[in-house]
């Protein structure tokens, strides 16, 4: 019944897409989620649409990994200095959604004793001197306390090799750092 609406298969697919979209967009900022919902074209999938099926499978994978990892994810548009930090990381640090929107704000939150080393590693990766960016540092939370984060990421590069975007994840390692400290102190 294409004249009066979607076929049964198309309606089921749209229901599945809405569910997947809710998983996917829950890892995004509320503003970006609303934009995706508003701008995503509603269409009935064509039978045997391989491109559509591949995109759907890719979105499912991403949504499940982002939620299953429990880590905070980030995306940095280097040229525009726009930094996306997932709601999970904002909540972990005790900041409202959208508080951290650029690298300058982020740098002010990194502990002064950890800042130089983290910055050196970031610059080295942007210059192409490392395959991945990895660093551990403390970040000031909204309540003034610090949490340890393990940060991992990778740069996307243009045709000339210049880093234009980076993406990655943060993992809270505060408890393991506390355990390390307690072990060192007990051995002293």
PDB file of C-alpha atoms in Angstrom:
ATOM      1  CA  UNK A   1       0.000   0.000   0.000  1.00  0.00           C
ATOM      2  CA  UNK A   2       2.373   2.651  -1.226  1.00  0.00           C
ATOM      3  CA  UNK A   3      -0.302   5.170  -2.151  1.00  0.00           C
ATOM      4  CA  UNK A   4      -1.822   5.382   1.326  1.00  0.00           C
ATOM      5  CA  UNK A   5       1.356   4.925   3.352  1.00  0.00           C
ATOM      6  CA  UNK A   6       4.204   2.545   3.944  1.00  0.00           C
ATOM      7  CA  UNK A   7       4.088  -1.174   3.468  1.00  0.00           C
ATOM      8  CA  UNK A   8       4.201  -3.371   6.570  1.00  0.00           C
ATOM      9  CA  UNK A   9       7.903  -4.035   5.980  1.00  0.00           C
ATOM     10  CA  UNK A  10       8.615  -0.326   5.583  1.00  0.00           C
ATOM     11  CA  UNK A  11       6.740   0.555   8.779  1.00  0.00           C
ATOM     12  CA  UNK A  12       8.688  -2.089  10.708  1.00  0.00           C
ATOM     13  CA  UNK A  13      11.948  -0.760   9.270  1.00  0.00           C
ATOM     14  CA  UNK A  14      11.052   2.803  10.259  1.00  0.00           C
ATOM     15  CA  UNK A  15      10.246   1.621  13.794  1.00  0.00           C
ATOM     16  CA  UNK A  16      13.631  -0.132  13.941  1.00  0.00           C
ATOM     17  CA  UNK A  17      15.354   2.987  12.599  1.00  0.00           C
ATOM     18  CA  UNK A  18      13.713   5.141  15.274  1.00  0.00           C
ATOM     19  CA  UNK A  19      14.948   2.732  17.952  1.00  0.00           C
ATOM     20  CA  UNK A  20      18.477   2.720  16.525  1.00  0.00           C
ATOM     21  CA  UNK A  21      18.366   6.464  16.151  1.00  0.00           C
ATOM     22  CA  UNK A  22      17.441   6.809  19.825  1.00  0.00           C
ATOM     23  CA  UNK A  23      20.460   4.681  20.790  1.00  0.00           C
ATOM     24  CA  UNK A  24      22.731   6.650  18.484  1.00  0.00           C
ATOM     25  CA  UNK A  25      21.496  10.097  19.433  1.00  0.00           C
ATOM     26  CA  UNK A  26      21.630   9.376  23.177  1.00  0.00           C
ATOM     27  CA  UNK A  27      25.427   9.474  22.804  1.00  0.00           C
ATOM     28  CA  UNK A  28      25.185  12.885  21.114  1.00  0.00           C
ATOM     29  CA  UNK A  29      24.461  16.349  22.428  1.00  0.00           C
ATOM     30  CA  UNK A  30      20.748  17.215  22.724  1.00  0.00           C
ATOM     31  CA  UNK A  31      21.163  19.924  20.076  1.00  0.00           C
ATOM     32  CA  UNK A  32      22.743  17.540  17.566  1.00  0.00           C
ATOM     33  CA  UNK A  33      20.132  14.854  18.335  1.00  0.00           C
ATOM     34  CA  UNK A  34      17.283  17.283  17.570  1.00  0.00           C
ATOM     35  CA  UNK A  35      19.000  18.367  14.348  1.00  0.00           C
ATOM     36  CA  UNK A  36      19.389  14.774  13.173  1.00  0.00           C
ATOM     37  CA  UNK A  37      15.745  13.997  13.943  1.00  0.00           C
ATOM     38  CA  UNK A  38      14.617  17.186  12.172  1.00  0.00           C
ATOM     39  CA  UNK A  39      16.793  16.807   9.068  1.00  0.00           C
ATOM     40  CA  UNK A  40      16.805  13.032   8.578  1.00  0.00           C
ATOM     41  CA  UNK A  41      14.718  12.272   5.519  1.00  0.00           C
ATOM     42  CA  UNK A  42      11.819   9.878   6.065  1.00  0.00           C
ATOM     43  CA  UNK A  43      11.857   7.295   3.324  1.00  0.00           C
ATOM     44  CA  UNK A  44      10.804   3.766   2.898  1.00  0.00           C
ATOM     45  CA  UNK A  45      13.814   1.551   2.348  1.00  0.00           C
ATOM     46  CA  UNK A  46      13.976  -0.083  -1.032  1.00  0.00           C
ATOM     47  CA  UNK A  47      14.113  -3.888  -0.971  1.00  0.00           C
ATOM     48  CA  UNK A  48      17.697  -5.124  -1.322  1.00  0.00           C
ATOM     49  CA  UNK A  49      19.083  -1.632  -0.842  1.00  0.00           C
ATOM     50  CA  UNK A  50      22.679  -2.649  -0.033  1.00  0.00           C
ATOM     51  CA  UNK A  51      23.882   0.879   0.703  1.00  0.00           C
ATOM     52  CA  UNK A  52      20.991   1.487   3.062  1.00  0.00           C
ATOM     53  CA  UNK A  53      21.557  -1.860   4.811  1.00  0.00           C
ATOM     54  CA  UNK A  54      25.277  -1.135   5.211  1.00  0.00           C
ATOM     55  CA  UNK A  55      24.553   2.302   6.681  1.00  0.00           C
ATOM     56  CA  UNK A  56      21.992   0.826   9.057  1.00  0.00           C
ATOM     57  CA  UNK A  57      24.453  -1.851  10.218  1.00  0.00           C
ATOM     58  CA  UNK A  58      27.155   0.775  10.705  1.00  0.00           C
ATOM     59  CA  UNK A  59      24.862   2.978  12.790  1.00  0.00           C
ATOM     60  CA  UNK A  60      23.829  -0.005  14.908  1.00  0.00           C
ATOM     61  CA  UNK A  61      27.465  -0.881  15.582  1.00  0.00           C
ATOM     62  CA  UNK A  62      28.380   2.672  16.515  1.00  0.00           C
ATOM     63  CA  UNK A  63      25.382   3.124  18.829  1.00  0.00           C
ATOM     64  CA  UNK A  64      26.027  -0.137  20.646  1.00  0.00           C
ATOM     65  CA  UNK A  65      29.756   0.474  21.032  1.00  0.00           C
ATOM     66  CA  UNK A  66      29.253   4.042  22.276  1.00  0.00           C
ATOM     67  CA  UNK A  67      26.712   2.924  24.880  1.00  0.00           C
ATOM     68  CA  UNK A  68      28.435  -0.323  25.785  1.00  0.00           C
ATOM     69  CA  UNK A  69      31.842   1.202  26.397  1.00  0.00           C
ATOM     70  CA  UNK A  70      30.506   3.569  29.024  1.00  0.00           C
ATOM     71  CA  UNK A  71      33.313   5.975  28.186  1.00  0.00           C
ATOM     72  CA  UNK A  72      33.000   9.611  27.276  1.00  0.00           C
ATOM     73  CA  UNK A  73      33.530  10.282  23.595  1.00  0.00           C
ATOM     74  CA  UNK A  74      34.823  13.417  21.944  1.00  0.00           C
ATOM     75  CA  UNK A  75      35.239  14.948  18.504  1.00  0.00           C
ATOM     76  CA  UNK A  76      37.373  18.000  17.745  1.00  0.00           C
ATOM     77  CA  UNK A  77      37.101  20.025  14.531  1.00  0.00           C
ATOM     78  CA  UNK A  78      40.613  21.449  14.688  1.00  0.00           C
ATOM     79  CA  UNK A  79      40.218  24.295  12.181  1.00  0.00           C
ATOM     80  CA  UNK A  80      36.979  25.582  13.704  1.00  0.00           C
ATOM     81  CA  UNK A  81      38.120  24.767  17.264  1.00  0.00           C
ATOM     82  CA  UNK A  82      34.770  23.141  17.982  1.00  0.00           C
ATOM     83  CA  UNK A  83      34.934  20.397  20.555  1.00  0.00           C
ATOM     84  CA  UNK A  84      32.101  17.956  21.094  1.00  0.00           C
ATOM     85  CA  UNK A  85      32.169  16.198  24.462  1.00  0.00           C
ATOM     86  CA  UNK A  86      29.519  13.542  25.041  1.00  0.00           C
ATOM     87  CA  UNK A  87      26.843  13.984  27.697  1.00  0.00           C
ATOM     88  CA  UNK A  88      28.392  11.007  29.538  1.00  0.00           C
ATOM     89  CA  UNK A  89      31.669  12.874  30.067  1.00  0.00           C
ATOM     90  CA  UNK A  90      29.950  16.149  30.988  1.00  0.00           C
ATOM     91  CA  UNK A  91      27.961  14.239  33.638  1.00  0.00           C
ATOM     92  CA  UNK A  92      31.039  12.396  34.924  1.00  0.00           C
ATOM     93  CA  UNK A  93      32.831  15.698  35.431  1.00  0.00           C
ATOM     94  CA  UNK A  94      29.801  17.442  36.889  1.00  0.00           C
ATOM     95  CA  UNK A  95      29.255  19.993  34.134  1.00  0.00           C
ATOM     96  CA  UNK A  96      26.068  20.705  32.243  1.00  0.00           C
ATOM     97  CA  UNK A  97      25.721  19.629  28.614  1.00  0.00           C
ATOM     98  CA  UNK A  98      27.587  21.919  26.261  1.00  0.00           C
ATOM     99  CA  UNK A  99      29.865  23.436  28.947  1.00  0.00           C
ATOM    100  CA  UNK A 100      33.015  22.272  27.155  1.00  0.00           C
ATOM    101  CA  UNK A 101      32.795  23.408  23.525  1.00  0.00           C
ATOM    102  CA  UNK A 102      36.369  24.240  22.538  1.00  0.00           C
ATOM    103  CA  UNK A 103      39.920  23.147  23.283  1.00  0.00           C
ATOM    104  CA  UNK A 104      40.690  26.345  25.222  1.00  0.00           C
ATOM    105  CA  UNK A 105      37.996  25.563  27.800  1.00  0.00           C
ATOM    106  CA  UNK A 106      39.215  21.981  28.007  1.00  0.00           C
ATOM    107  CA  UNK A 107      42.818  23.068  28.649  1.00  0.00           C
ATOM    108  CA  UNK A 108      41.727  25.196  31.629  1.00  0.00           C
ATOM    109  CA  UNK A 109      40.337  22.051  33.290  1.00  0.00           C
ATOM    110  CA  UNK A 110      43.467  19.903  32.964  1.00  0.00           C
ATOM    111  CA  UNK A 111      45.543  19.827  36.170  1.00  0.00           C
ATOM    112  CA  UNK A 112      48.542  22.200  35.924  1.00  0.00           C
ATOM    113  CA  UNK A 113      50.990  19.373  36.769  1.00  0.00           C
ATOM    114  CA  UNK A 114      49.643  17.242  33.883  1.00  0.00           C
ATOM    115  CA  UNK A 115      48.981  19.907  31.282  1.00  0.00           C
ATOM    116  CA  UNK A 116      52.428  20.187  29.646  1.00  0.00           C
ATOM    117  CA  UNK A 117      52.850  16.428  29.107  1.00  0.00           C
ATOM    118  CA  UNK A 118      49.325  16.050  27.705  1.00  0.00           C
ATOM    119  CA  UNK A 119      49.873  19.040  25.418  1.00  0.00           C
ATOM    120  CA  UNK A 120      53.201  17.647  24.134  1.00  0.00           C
ATOM    121  CA  UNK A 121      51.569  14.327  23.256  1.00  0.00           C
ATOM    122  CA  UNK A 122      48.661  16.070  21.525  1.00  0.00           C
ATOM    123  CA  UNK A 123      50.934  18.309  19.457  1.00  0.00           C
ATOM    124  CA  UNK A 124      53.149  15.347  18.510  1.00  0.00           C
ATOM    125  CA  UNK A 125      50.124  13.442  17.248  1.00  0.00           C
ATOM    126  CA  UNK A 126      48.756  16.416  15.322  1.00  0.00           C
ATOM    127  CA  UNK A 127      52.184  16.775  13.674  1.00  0.00           C
ATOM    128  CA  UNK A 128      52.020  13.099  12.655  1.00  0.00           C
ATOM    129  CA  UNK A 129      54.750  11.920  15.037  1.00  0.00           C
ATOM    130  CA  UNK A 130      52.562   9.241  16.621  1.00  0.00           C
ATOM    131  CA  UNK A 131      49.998   6.820  15.243  1.00  0.00           C
ATOM    132  CA  UNK A 132      47.551   7.456  18.092  1.00  0.00           C
ATOM    133  CA  UNK A 133      47.176  10.036  20.812  1.00  0.00           C
ATOM    134  CA  UNK A 134      47.256   8.602  24.342  1.00  0.00           C
ATOM    135  CA  UNK A 135      47.558  10.451  27.620  1.00  0.00           C
ATOM    136  CA  UNK A 136      46.567  10.187  31.282  1.00  0.00           C
ATOM    137  CA  UNK A 137      45.835  13.337  33.253  1.00  0.00           C
ATOM    138  CA  UNK A 138      43.667  14.871  35.934  1.00  0.00           C
ATOM    139  CA  UNK A 139      40.703  17.077  35.084  1.00  0.00           C
ATOM    140  CA  UNK A 140      38.978  19.519  37.433  1.00  0.00           C
ATOM    141  CA  UNK A 141      35.344  18.633  38.021  1.00  0.00           C
ATOM    142  CA  UNK A 142      32.486  21.049  38.592  1.00  0.00           C
ATOM    143  CA  UNK A 143      32.804  20.549  42.378  1.00  0.00           C
ATOM    144  CA  UNK A 144      36.525  21.450  42.318  1.00  0.00           C
ATOM    145  CA  UNK A 145      37.837  17.905  42.828  1.00  0.00           C
ATOM    146  CA  UNK A 146      39.985  16.188  40.200  1.00  0.00           C
ATOM    147  CA  UNK A 147      39.346  12.925  38.355  1.00  0.00           C
ATOM    148  CA  UNK A 148      41.956  10.955  36.420  1.00  0.00           C
ATOM    149  CA  UNK A 149      41.141  10.300  32.764  1.00  0.00           C
ATOM    150  CA  UNK A 150      42.816   8.106  30.171  1.00  0.00           C
ATOM    151  CA  UNK A 151      42.402   9.859  26.828  1.00  0.00           C
ATOM    152  CA  UNK A 152      42.845   8.075  23.499  1.00  0.00           C
ATOM    153  CA  UNK A 153      42.279   9.473  20.051  1.00  0.00           C
ATOM    154  CA  UNK A 154      43.318   9.654  16.452  1.00  0.00           C
ATOM    155  CA  UNK A 155      43.503  12.430  13.875  1.00  0.00           C
ATOM    156  CA  UNK A 156      41.797  12.457  10.500  1.00  0.00           C
ATOM    157  CA  UNK A 157      44.115  14.018   7.942  1.00  0.00           C
ATOM    158  CA  UNK A 158      43.587  15.782   4.638  1.00  0.00           C
ATOM    159  CA  UNK A 159      45.356  14.847   1.403  1.00  0.00           C
ATOM    160  CA  UNK A 160      48.490  16.731   2.503  1.00  0.00           C
ATOM    161  CA  UNK A 161      48.659  14.863   5.819  1.00  0.00           C
ATOM    162  CA  UNK A 162      47.523  17.842   7.893  1.00  0.00           C
ATOM    163  CA  UNK A 163      45.339  16.920  10.897  1.00  0.00           C
ATOM    164  CA  UNK A 164      41.882  18.432  10.359  1.00  0.00           C
ATOM    165  CA  UNK A 165      39.828  16.551  12.938  1.00  0.00           C
ATOM    166  CA  UNK A 166      40.378  14.300  15.911  1.00  0.00           C
ATOM    167  CA  UNK A 167      38.099  11.887  17.686  1.00  0.00           C
ATOM    168  CA  UNK A 168      38.465   9.586  20.629  1.00  0.00           C
ATOM    169  CA  UNK A 169      37.339   8.551  24.059  1.00  0.00           C
ATOM    170  CA  UNK A 170      37.970   9.221  27.723  1.00  0.00           C
ATOM    171  CA  UNK A 171      37.925   6.568  30.405  1.00  0.00           C
ATOM    172  CA  UNK A 172      37.670   7.393  34.108  1.00  0.00           C
ATOM    173  CA  UNK A 173      40.720   5.800  35.784  1.00  0.00           C
ATOM    174  CA  UNK A 174      40.423   7.582  39.129  1.00  0.00           C
ATOM    175  CA  UNK A 175      39.919   4.395  41.153  1.00  0.00           C
ATOM    176  CA  UNK A 176      42.876   2.591  39.589  1.00  0.00           C
ATOM    177  CA  UNK A 177      45.107   5.639  40.251  1.00  0.00           C
ATOM    178  CA  UNK A 178      43.948   5.643  43.895  1.00  0.00           C
ATOM    179  CA  UNK A 179      44.770   1.941  44.163  1.00  0.00           C
ATOM    180  CA  UNK A 180      48.249   2.557  42.681  1.00  0.00           C
ATOM    181  CA  UNK A 181      48.877   5.325  45.196  1.00  0.00           C
ATOM    182  CA  UNK A 182      47.688   3.164  48.116  1.00  0.00           C
ATOM    183  CA  UNK A 183      49.954   0.304  46.999  1.00  0.00           C
ATOM    184  CA  UNK A 184      52.988   2.607  46.720  1.00  0.00           C
ATOM    185  CA  UNK A 185      52.294   4.064  50.157  1.00  0.00           C
ATOM    186  CA  UNK A 186      51.888   0.610  51.723  1.00  0.00           C
ATOM    187  CA  UNK A 187      55.240  -0.478  50.281  1.00  0.00           C
ATOM    188  CA  UNK A 188      57.076   2.608  51.565  1.00  0.00           C
TER     189      UNK A 188
END
